[in-house]
Short mmCIF file of C-alpha atoms and ligand atoms in Angstrom, two decimals:
data_model
loop_
_atom_site.label_atom_id
_atom_site.label_comp_id
_atom_site.label_asym_id
_atom_site.label_seq_id
_atom_site.Cartn_x
_atom_site.Cartn_y
_atom_site.Cartn_z
CA UNK A 1 -7.11 -4.12 21.42
CA UNK A 2 -8.65 -4.17 17.98
CA UNK A 3 -9.02 -7.66 16.51
CA UNK A 4 -10.35 -8.25 12.99
CA UNK A 5 -11.10 -11.93 12.46
CA UNK A 6 -7.81 -13.74 13.02
CA UNK A 7 -5.79 -10.52 12.78
CA UNK A 8 -4.75 -9.00 16.12
CA UNK A 9 -3.71 -5.36 15.65
CA UNK A 10 -1.28 -3.62 17.99
CA UNK A 11 -3.36 -0.47 18.39
CA UNK A 12 -6.74 1.07 17.57
CA UNK A 13 -5.59 3.50 14.85
CA UNK A 14 -5.81 2.51 11.23
CA UNK A 15 -4.59 4.40 8.17
CA UNK A 16 -7.29 5.19 5.60
CA UNK A 17 -6.94 4.10 1.98
CA UNK A 18 -6.32 7.18 -0.17
CA UNK A 19 -5.92 7.03 -3.94
CA UNK A 20 -2.67 8.66 -5.05
CA UNK A 21 -1.35 8.89 -1.49
CA UNK A 22 -1.21 5.54 0.26
CA UNK A 23 1.47 4.01 -1.92
CA UNK A 24 4.10 1.66 -0.52
CA UNK A 25 6.55 4.33 0.75
CA UNK A 26 3.77 6.19 2.58
CA UNK A 27 2.41 2.99 4.07
CA UNK A 28 5.85 2.09 5.49
CA UNK A 29 6.08 5.56 7.03
CA UNK A 30 2.55 5.38 8.49
CA UNK A 31 3.25 1.99 10.01
CA UNK A 32 6.51 3.26 11.53
CA UNK A 33 4.63 6.24 12.93
CA UNK A 34 2.22 3.93 14.75
CA UNK A 35 -0.67 3.01 12.42
CA UNK A 36 -1.76 -0.50 13.42
CA UNK A 37 -2.95 -1.36 9.91
CA UNK A 38 -2.24 0.22 6.54
CA UNK A 39 -4.26 -0.04 3.34
CA UNK A 40 -3.59 0.15 -0.37
CA UNK A 41 -5.67 2.62 -2.29
CA UNK A 42 -8.76 1.21 -4.02
CA UNK A 43 -7.71 -1.36 -6.60
CA UNK A 44 -9.93 -2.43 -9.50
CA UNK A 45 -10.98 -6.07 -9.07
CA UNK A 46 -11.53 -6.29 -12.82
CA UNK A 47 -8.06 -4.85 -13.53
CA UNK A 48 -6.52 -7.51 -11.28
CA UNK A 49 -8.44 -10.35 -12.83
CA UNK A 50 -7.51 -9.13 -16.34
CA UNK A 51 -3.86 -8.98 -15.16
CA UNK A 52 -3.40 -5.32 -16.10
CA UNK A 53 0.20 -4.51 -15.26
CA UNK A 54 -0.57 -1.13 -13.64
CA UNK A 55 -3.27 -2.68 -11.46
CA UNK A 56 -1.09 -5.62 -10.44
CA UNK A 57 1.57 -3.11 -9.32
CA UNK A 58 -0.78 -2.01 -6.53
CA UNK A 59 -0.22 -5.40 -4.90
CA UNK A 60 3.52 -4.80 -4.40
CA UNK A 61 4.30 -4.82 -0.72
CA UNK A 62 7.12 -4.95 1.79
CA UNK A 63 7.42 -6.75 5.15
CA UNK A 64 8.01 -3.37 6.88
CA UNK A 65 4.46 -2.24 6.21
CA UNK A 66 2.57 -5.27 7.40
CA UNK A 67 -0.15 -5.89 8.35
CA UNK A 68 -1.41 -4.72 4.97
CA UNK A 69 -5.02 -4.47 3.83
CA UNK A 70 -5.73 -4.54 0.09
CA UNK A 71 -8.86 -2.59 -0.81
CA UNK A 72 -10.69 -3.79 -3.92
CA UNK A 73 -13.60 -2.27 -5.79
CA UNK A 74 -16.10 -3.81 -8.18
CA UNK A 75 -19.64 -5.10 -8.30
CA UNK A 76 -19.43 -8.60 -9.77
CA UNK A 77 -19.24 -11.18 -6.94
CA UNK A 78 -17.19 -13.69 -8.98
CA UNK A 79 -14.68 -11.06 -10.12
CA UNK A 80 -14.40 -9.64 -6.59
CA UNK A 81 -13.78 -13.16 -5.23
CA UNK A 82 -11.07 -13.89 -7.78
CA UNK A 83 -9.40 -10.53 -7.10
CA UNK A 84 -9.46 -11.19 -3.33
CA UNK A 85 -7.84 -14.59 -3.88
CA UNK A 86 -5.12 -12.92 -5.98
CA UNK A 87 -4.48 -10.36 -3.23
CA UNK A 88 -4.25 -13.17 -0.68
CA UNK A 89 -1.79 -15.00 -2.91
CA UNK A 90 0.35 -11.85 -3.20
CA UNK A 91 0.75 -11.62 0.60
CA UNK A 92 -2.08 -9.34 1.82
CA UNK A 93 -3.17 -9.72 5.44
CA UNK A 94 -6.72 -8.45 4.97
CA UNK A 95 -9.18 -7.69 2.18
CA UNK A 96 -11.33 -4.56 2.31
CA UNK A 97 -14.26 -3.87 -0.01
CA UNK A 98 -14.72 -0.29 -1.19
CA UNK A 99 -18.35 0.69 -0.71
CA UNK A 100 -17.96 4.44 -0.42
CA UNK A 101 -16.24 5.84 -3.50
CA UNK A 102 -18.38 8.75 -4.79
CA UNK A 103 -16.60 9.17 -8.14
CA UNK A 104 -19.12 9.07 -11.01
CA UNK A 105 -17.03 6.76 -13.19
CA UNK A 106 -17.02 4.18 -10.38
CA UNK A 107 -20.69 4.67 -9.42
CA UNK A 108 -21.72 4.08 -13.03
CA UNK A 109 -20.34 0.54 -12.90
CA UNK A 110 -22.38 -0.29 -9.79
CA UNK A 111 -19.22 -0.34 -7.62
CA UNK A 112 -17.97 1.85 -4.74
CA UNK A 113 -20.74 3.94 -3.19
CA UNK A 114 -23.38 2.38 -5.46
CA UNK A 115 -23.25 -0.72 -3.29
CA UNK A 116 -24.83 1.33 -0.47
CA UNK A 117 -28.08 1.06 -2.47
CA UNK A 118 -28.08 -2.72 -2.78
CA UNK A 119 -27.85 -4.76 0.45
CA UNK A 120 -28.74 -7.94 -1.42
CA UNK A 121 -25.73 -7.60 -3.77
CA UNK A 122 -23.52 -6.69 -0.81
CA UNK A 123 -24.33 -9.96 0.92
CA UNK A 124 -23.64 -11.88 -2.29
CA UNK A 125 -20.26 -10.21 -2.82
CA UNK A 126 -19.16 -10.76 0.77
CA UNK A 127 -20.23 -14.39 0.93
CA UNK A 128 -18.64 -15.13 -2.46
CA UNK A 129 -15.32 -13.59 -1.36
CA UNK A 130 -15.62 -15.48 1.92
CA UNK A 131 -15.67 -18.77 0.02
CA UNK A 132 -12.57 -18.05 -2.08
CA UNK A 133 -10.34 -16.28 0.42
CA UNK A 134 -9.43 -17.13 4.02
CA UNK A 135 -8.20 -13.65 5.01
CA UNK A 136 -10.00 -11.31 7.42
CA UNK A 137 -12.59 -9.43 5.38
CA UNK A 138 -13.83 -5.89 5.97
CA UNK A 139 -15.85 -3.29 4.11
CA UNK A 140 -15.56 0.48 4.13
CA UNK A 141 -19.01 1.99 3.90
CA UNK A 142 -20.71 5.37 3.97
CA UNK A 143 -23.86 6.07 6.00
CA UNK A 144 -26.12 5.48 2.99
CA UNK A 145 -26.25 6.66 -0.61
CA UNK A 146 -28.16 9.84 0.25
CA UNK A 147 -30.66 10.95 2.91
CA UNK A 148 -33.39 9.86 0.47
CA UNK A 149 -31.80 6.46 -0.16
CA UNK A 150 -30.54 5.40 3.23
CA UNK A 151 -30.08 1.62 3.47
CA UNK A 152 -27.29 1.95 6.03
CA UNK A 153 -28.68 -0.50 8.61
CA UNK A 154 -29.65 -3.06 5.94
CA UNK A 155 -26.20 -2.88 4.37
CA UNK A 156 -24.54 -3.39 7.76
CA UNK A 157 -26.70 -6.44 8.43
CA UNK A 158 -25.96 -7.77 4.93
CA UNK A 159 -22.23 -7.46 5.58
CA UNK A 160 -22.53 -9.41 8.79
CA UNK A 161 -24.80 -12.04 7.24
CA UNK A 162 -22.30 -12.50 4.37
CA UNK A 163 -19.48 -13.14 6.82
CA UNK A 164 -17.55 -9.84 7.09
CA UNK A 165 -15.20 -9.54 10.08
CA UNK A 166 -15.42 -5.76 10.62
CA UNK A 167 -16.77 -2.61 9.04
CA UNK A 168 -15.35 0.90 8.69
CA UNK A 169 -17.93 3.68 8.64
CA UNK A 170 -17.02 6.94 6.92
CA UNK A 171 -19.83 8.92 8.49
CA UNK A 172 -21.09 10.77 5.41
CA UNK A 173 -23.54 9.87 2.66
CA UNK A 174 -22.02 8.90 -0.69
CA UNK A 175 -23.58 11.91 -2.41
CA UNK A 176 -22.02 14.22 0.20
CA UNK A 177 -18.53 13.49 -1.09
CA UNK A 178 -16.41 15.26 1.52
CA UNK A 179 -18.77 18.15 2.20
CA UNK A 180 -20.30 18.95 5.55
CA UNK A 181 -19.25 17.35 8.80
CA UNK A 182 -19.07 13.62 9.42
CA UNK A 183 -22.07 12.54 11.50
CA UNK A 184 -20.54 10.41 14.24
CA UNK A 185 -23.95 9.42 15.62
CA UNK A 186 -24.17 7.04 12.64
CA UNK A 187 -21.03 5.28 13.89
CA UNK A 188 -22.83 4.71 17.20
CA UNK A 189 -25.80 3.43 15.18
CA UNK A 190 -23.51 0.90 13.46
CA UNK A 191 -22.29 -0.29 16.87
CA UNK A 192 -25.84 -0.98 17.95
CA UNK A 193 -26.76 -2.68 14.65
CA UNK A 194 -23.98 -5.29 14.29
CA UNK A 195 -21.78 -7.29 16.64
CA UNK A 196 -18.60 -7.24 14.50
CA UNK A 197 -16.00 -4.54 15.30
CA UNK A 198 -16.79 -1.06 13.97
CA UNK A 199 -14.02 1.33 12.96
CA UNK A 200 -15.10 4.97 12.92
CA UNK A 201 -13.91 7.39 10.25
CA UNK A 202 -14.42 11.03 9.38
CA UNK A 203 -12.76 14.32 10.28
CA UNK A 204 -10.40 13.03 12.99
CA UNK A 205 -7.32 15.25 13.18
CA UNK A 206 -5.68 14.38 16.48
CA UNK A 207 -5.48 12.36 19.65
CA UNK A 208 -8.20 14.11 21.57
CA UNK A 209 -10.61 13.75 18.67
CA UNK A 210 -9.83 10.06 18.21
CA UNK A 211 -10.45 9.37 21.89
CA UNK A 212 -13.60 11.46 21.64
CA UNK A 213 -14.87 9.39 18.72
CA UNK A 214 -14.22 6.15 20.59
CA UNK A 215 -15.88 7.42 23.77
CA UNK A 216 -18.90 9.01 22.15
CA UNK A 217 -19.68 6.24 19.64
CA UNK A 218 -18.32 3.09 21.32
CA UNK A 219 -16.38 2.25 18.13
CA UNK A 220 -13.54 -0.25 18.38
CA UNK A 221 -10.99 1.61 16.28
CA UNK A 222 -10.48 4.87 14.40
CA UNK A 223 -9.39 5.31 10.80
CA UNK A 224 -7.52 8.50 9.89
CA UNK A 225 -7.07 9.78 6.35
CA UNK A 226 -6.43 13.37 5.37
CA UNK A 227 -4.80 14.39 8.66
CA UNK A 228 -2.31 11.53 8.34
CA UNK A 229 -1.39 12.47 4.77
CA UNK A 230 0.32 15.64 5.98
CA UNK A 231 1.11 14.39 9.45
CA UNK A 232 1.71 10.64 9.80
CA UNK A 233 2.88 11.34 13.37
CA UNK A 234 -0.81 11.63 14.18
CA UNK A 235 -0.71 7.89 14.79
CA UNK A 236 2.14 7.91 17.30
CA UNK A 237 0.84 10.95 19.14
CA UNK A 238 -2.46 9.13 19.53
CA UNK A 239 -1.05 5.89 20.75
CA UNK A 240 -0.40 6.12 24.48
CA UNK A 241 1.64 2.91 24.34
CA UNK A 242 4.06 4.14 21.71
CA UNK A 243 6.79 6.03 23.50
CA UNK A 244 9.69 4.92 21.32
CA UNK A 245 10.38 8.34 19.84
CA UNK A 246 9.58 10.56 22.80
CA UNK A 247 13.24 11.25 23.48
CA UNK A 248 13.84 13.31 20.35
CA UNK A 249 12.29 16.62 19.49
CA UNK A 250 9.35 17.04 17.16
CA UNK A 251 11.56 18.92 14.66
CA UNK A 252 14.12 16.11 14.60
CA UNK A 253 11.42 13.52 14.14
CA UNK A 254 9.89 15.50 11.30
CA UNK A 255 13.24 15.83 9.54
CA UNK A 256 13.96 12.11 9.96
CA UNK A 257 10.60 11.07 8.54
CA UNK A 258 10.82 13.46 5.57
CA UNK A 259 14.25 12.12 4.63
CA UNK A 260 13.15 8.55 5.07
CA UNK A 261 10.04 9.08 2.96
CA UNK A 262 12.09 10.60 0.12
CA UNK A 263 14.54 7.70 0.24
CA UNK A 264 11.69 5.18 0.14
CA UNK A 265 10.21 6.97 -2.88
CA UNK A 266 13.54 6.63 -4.68
CA UNK A 267 13.70 2.96 -3.75
CA UNK A 268 10.17 1.91 -4.69
CA UNK A 269 8.64 4.29 -7.22
CA UNK A 270 9.07 4.38 -10.98
CA UNK A 271 12.16 6.58 -11.48
CA UNK A 272 10.24 8.83 -13.93
CA UNK A 273 7.69 9.72 -11.26
CA UNK A 274 9.87 10.02 -8.13
CA UNK A 275 10.23 13.81 -8.52
CA UNK A 276 6.46 14.25 -8.82
CA UNK A 277 5.76 12.20 -5.69
CA UNK A 278 8.61 13.80 -3.76
CA UNK A 279 7.33 17.31 -4.42
CA UNK A 280 3.89 16.25 -3.20
CA UNK A 281 5.33 14.76 -0.03
CA UNK A 282 7.45 17.86 0.70
CA UNK A 283 4.46 20.15 0.13
CA UNK A 284 2.28 18.13 2.48
CA UNK A 285 4.82 17.70 5.25
CA UNK A 286 5.98 21.31 5.40
CA UNK A 287 2.53 22.91 5.55
CA UNK A 288 2.49 25.41 8.40
CA UNK A 289 6.21 25.21 9.27
CA UNK A 290 8.35 28.33 9.76
CA UNK A 291 9.05 30.14 6.45
CA UNK A 292 7.48 27.24 4.58
CA UNK A 293 5.69 29.40 2.00
CA UNK A 294 8.98 30.51 0.45
CA UNK A 295 10.29 26.95 0.51
CA UNK A 296 7.09 25.57 -1.00
CA UNK A 297 7.16 28.17 -3.79
CA UNK A 298 10.82 27.48 -4.45
CA UNK A 299 10.32 23.77 -5.14
CA UNK A 300 7.50 24.23 -7.63
CA UNK A 301 9.96 24.44 -10.54
CA UNK A 302 12.30 21.67 -9.35
CA UNK A 303 11.99 18.35 -11.10
CA UNK A 304 14.69 15.87 -10.17
CA UNK A 305 14.80 14.01 -6.86
CA UNK A 306 18.35 15.31 -6.33
CA UNK A 307 17.30 18.98 -6.71
CA UNK A 308 14.33 18.43 -4.43
CA UNK A 309 16.36 16.62 -1.76
CA UNK A 310 18.99 19.37 -1.83
CA UNK A 311 16.36 22.09 -1.40
CA UNK A 312 14.69 20.10 1.38
CA UNK A 313 18.04 19.64 3.07
CA UNK A 314 18.75 23.38 3.02
CA UNK A 315 15.29 24.26 4.29
CA UNK A 316 15.17 21.63 7.01
CA UNK A 317 18.66 22.56 8.25
CA UNK A 318 17.55 26.18 8.49
CA UNK A 319 14.82 25.04 10.89
CA UNK A 320 17.19 23.76 13.56
CA UNK A 321 15.58 24.39 16.89
CA UNK A 322 12.37 25.70 15.33
CA UNK A 323 8.97 24.01 15.08
C1 LIG B 401 -7.28 11.99 -1.85
C2 LIG B 401 -8.20 10.97 -1.23
C3 LIG B 401 -8.27 9.70 -1.78
C4 LIG B 401 -9.12 8.74 -1.22
N1 LIG B 401 -9.13 7.48 -1.74
C5 LIG B 401 -9.88 6.52 -1.14
C6 LIG B 401 -9.81 5.17 -1.59
O1 LIG B 401 -9.05 4.80 -2.49
N2 LIG B 401 -10.62 4.26 -0.94
C7 LIG B 401 -11.46 4.61 0.09
O2 LIG B 401 -12.16 3.76 0.64
N3 LIG B 401 -11.50 5.89 0.53
C8 LIG B 401 -10.73 6.82 -0.04
N4 LIG B 401 -10.75 8.09 0.46
C9 LIG B 401 -11.55 8.40 1.65
C10 LIG B 401 -10.72 8.22 2.93
O3 LIG B 401 -10.31 6.88 3.08
C11 LIG B 401 -11.53 8.63 4.18
O4 LIG B 401 -12.67 7.82 4.28
C12 LIG B 401 -11.96 10.09 4.14
O5 LIG B 401 -10.89 10.92 3.75
C13 LIG B 401 -12.52 10.54 5.50
O6 LIG B 401 -11.56 10.39 6.50
P1 LIG B 401 -10.67 11.65 7.03
O7 LIG B 401 -11.62 12.69 7.48
O8 LIG B 401 -9.86 11.06 8.17
O9 LIG B 401 -9.84 12.11 5.89
C14 LIG B 401 -9.93 9.07 -0.09
C15 LIG B 401 -9.83 10.35 0.45
C16 LIG B 401 -8.99 11.29 -0.09
C17 LIG B 401 -8.91 12.66 0.53
#
């Protein structure tokens, strides 16, 4: 079983942080579907330290989602350490450092993927956080900034030297963004470079692939992002020990999760934005289902949660026995 510092997880499959997607309702759903650890999206360390209301909102959590990792981004060791301490205070179970974000605005500040160019700064940030926060500490890295600037092994060693408890490797260069295929051989390289647990990430869409990644790279856990956004069941299907929902059909399970997700959105999200989030969730979850194109087109003009729920109700009832 995957253990990160003092945190014992109940399975090897971890949900990836995804900006705009991994909000509290989605994290509760992912956890229920079998993710052993869920993560906030990347949260600005500076925004936390300056007590920006919108940034502080990212720390809201619920016992149903735990264990929860809070991912922070920044490049100033003191600010990162203070932000980590604030996340600990707010009830996080783990701190993760974003070292892979390829967005220009973030790179320009020396944060996110820029850290893949500076092993020395990485060690400073990690050791500074280590001194101010007792939680398990991880980093989510890429395989280097670019093929021309590849400090992957040095960064991994810097993380370990600074006192990190585990590392997640998204097996692409920062400059690749999401293009090309993830190069899983770099995950195997991480395993042979450090002794801390390595979580592999990149392009996993199902159980066979996750097992494949673990077998071919020796990684200790697998992080799943995009596939889980439209199919959080990917975690339960992958977990051979989770048989709790095997007695009901896939269609019933899908319906139950869609309803639950919509209800959680109403409970937790700003009432002015519930409709926006709900439409996104319905679009993601119904991709590829019977007659879903007509349904997906039909909800594009609907705005209120009530209208959207009603339309979802009609569509999902029409699926009885299908899918
Ligand atoms: C919409 C979107 C938002 C993302 N936001 C973050 C983020 O906030 N922090 C982070 O470390 N990675 C972020 N990622 C990257 C994912 O965590 C993950 O590393 C990447 O999607 C590769 O995994 P996958 O192939 O399983 O999707 C994001 C990815 C997507 C698609």
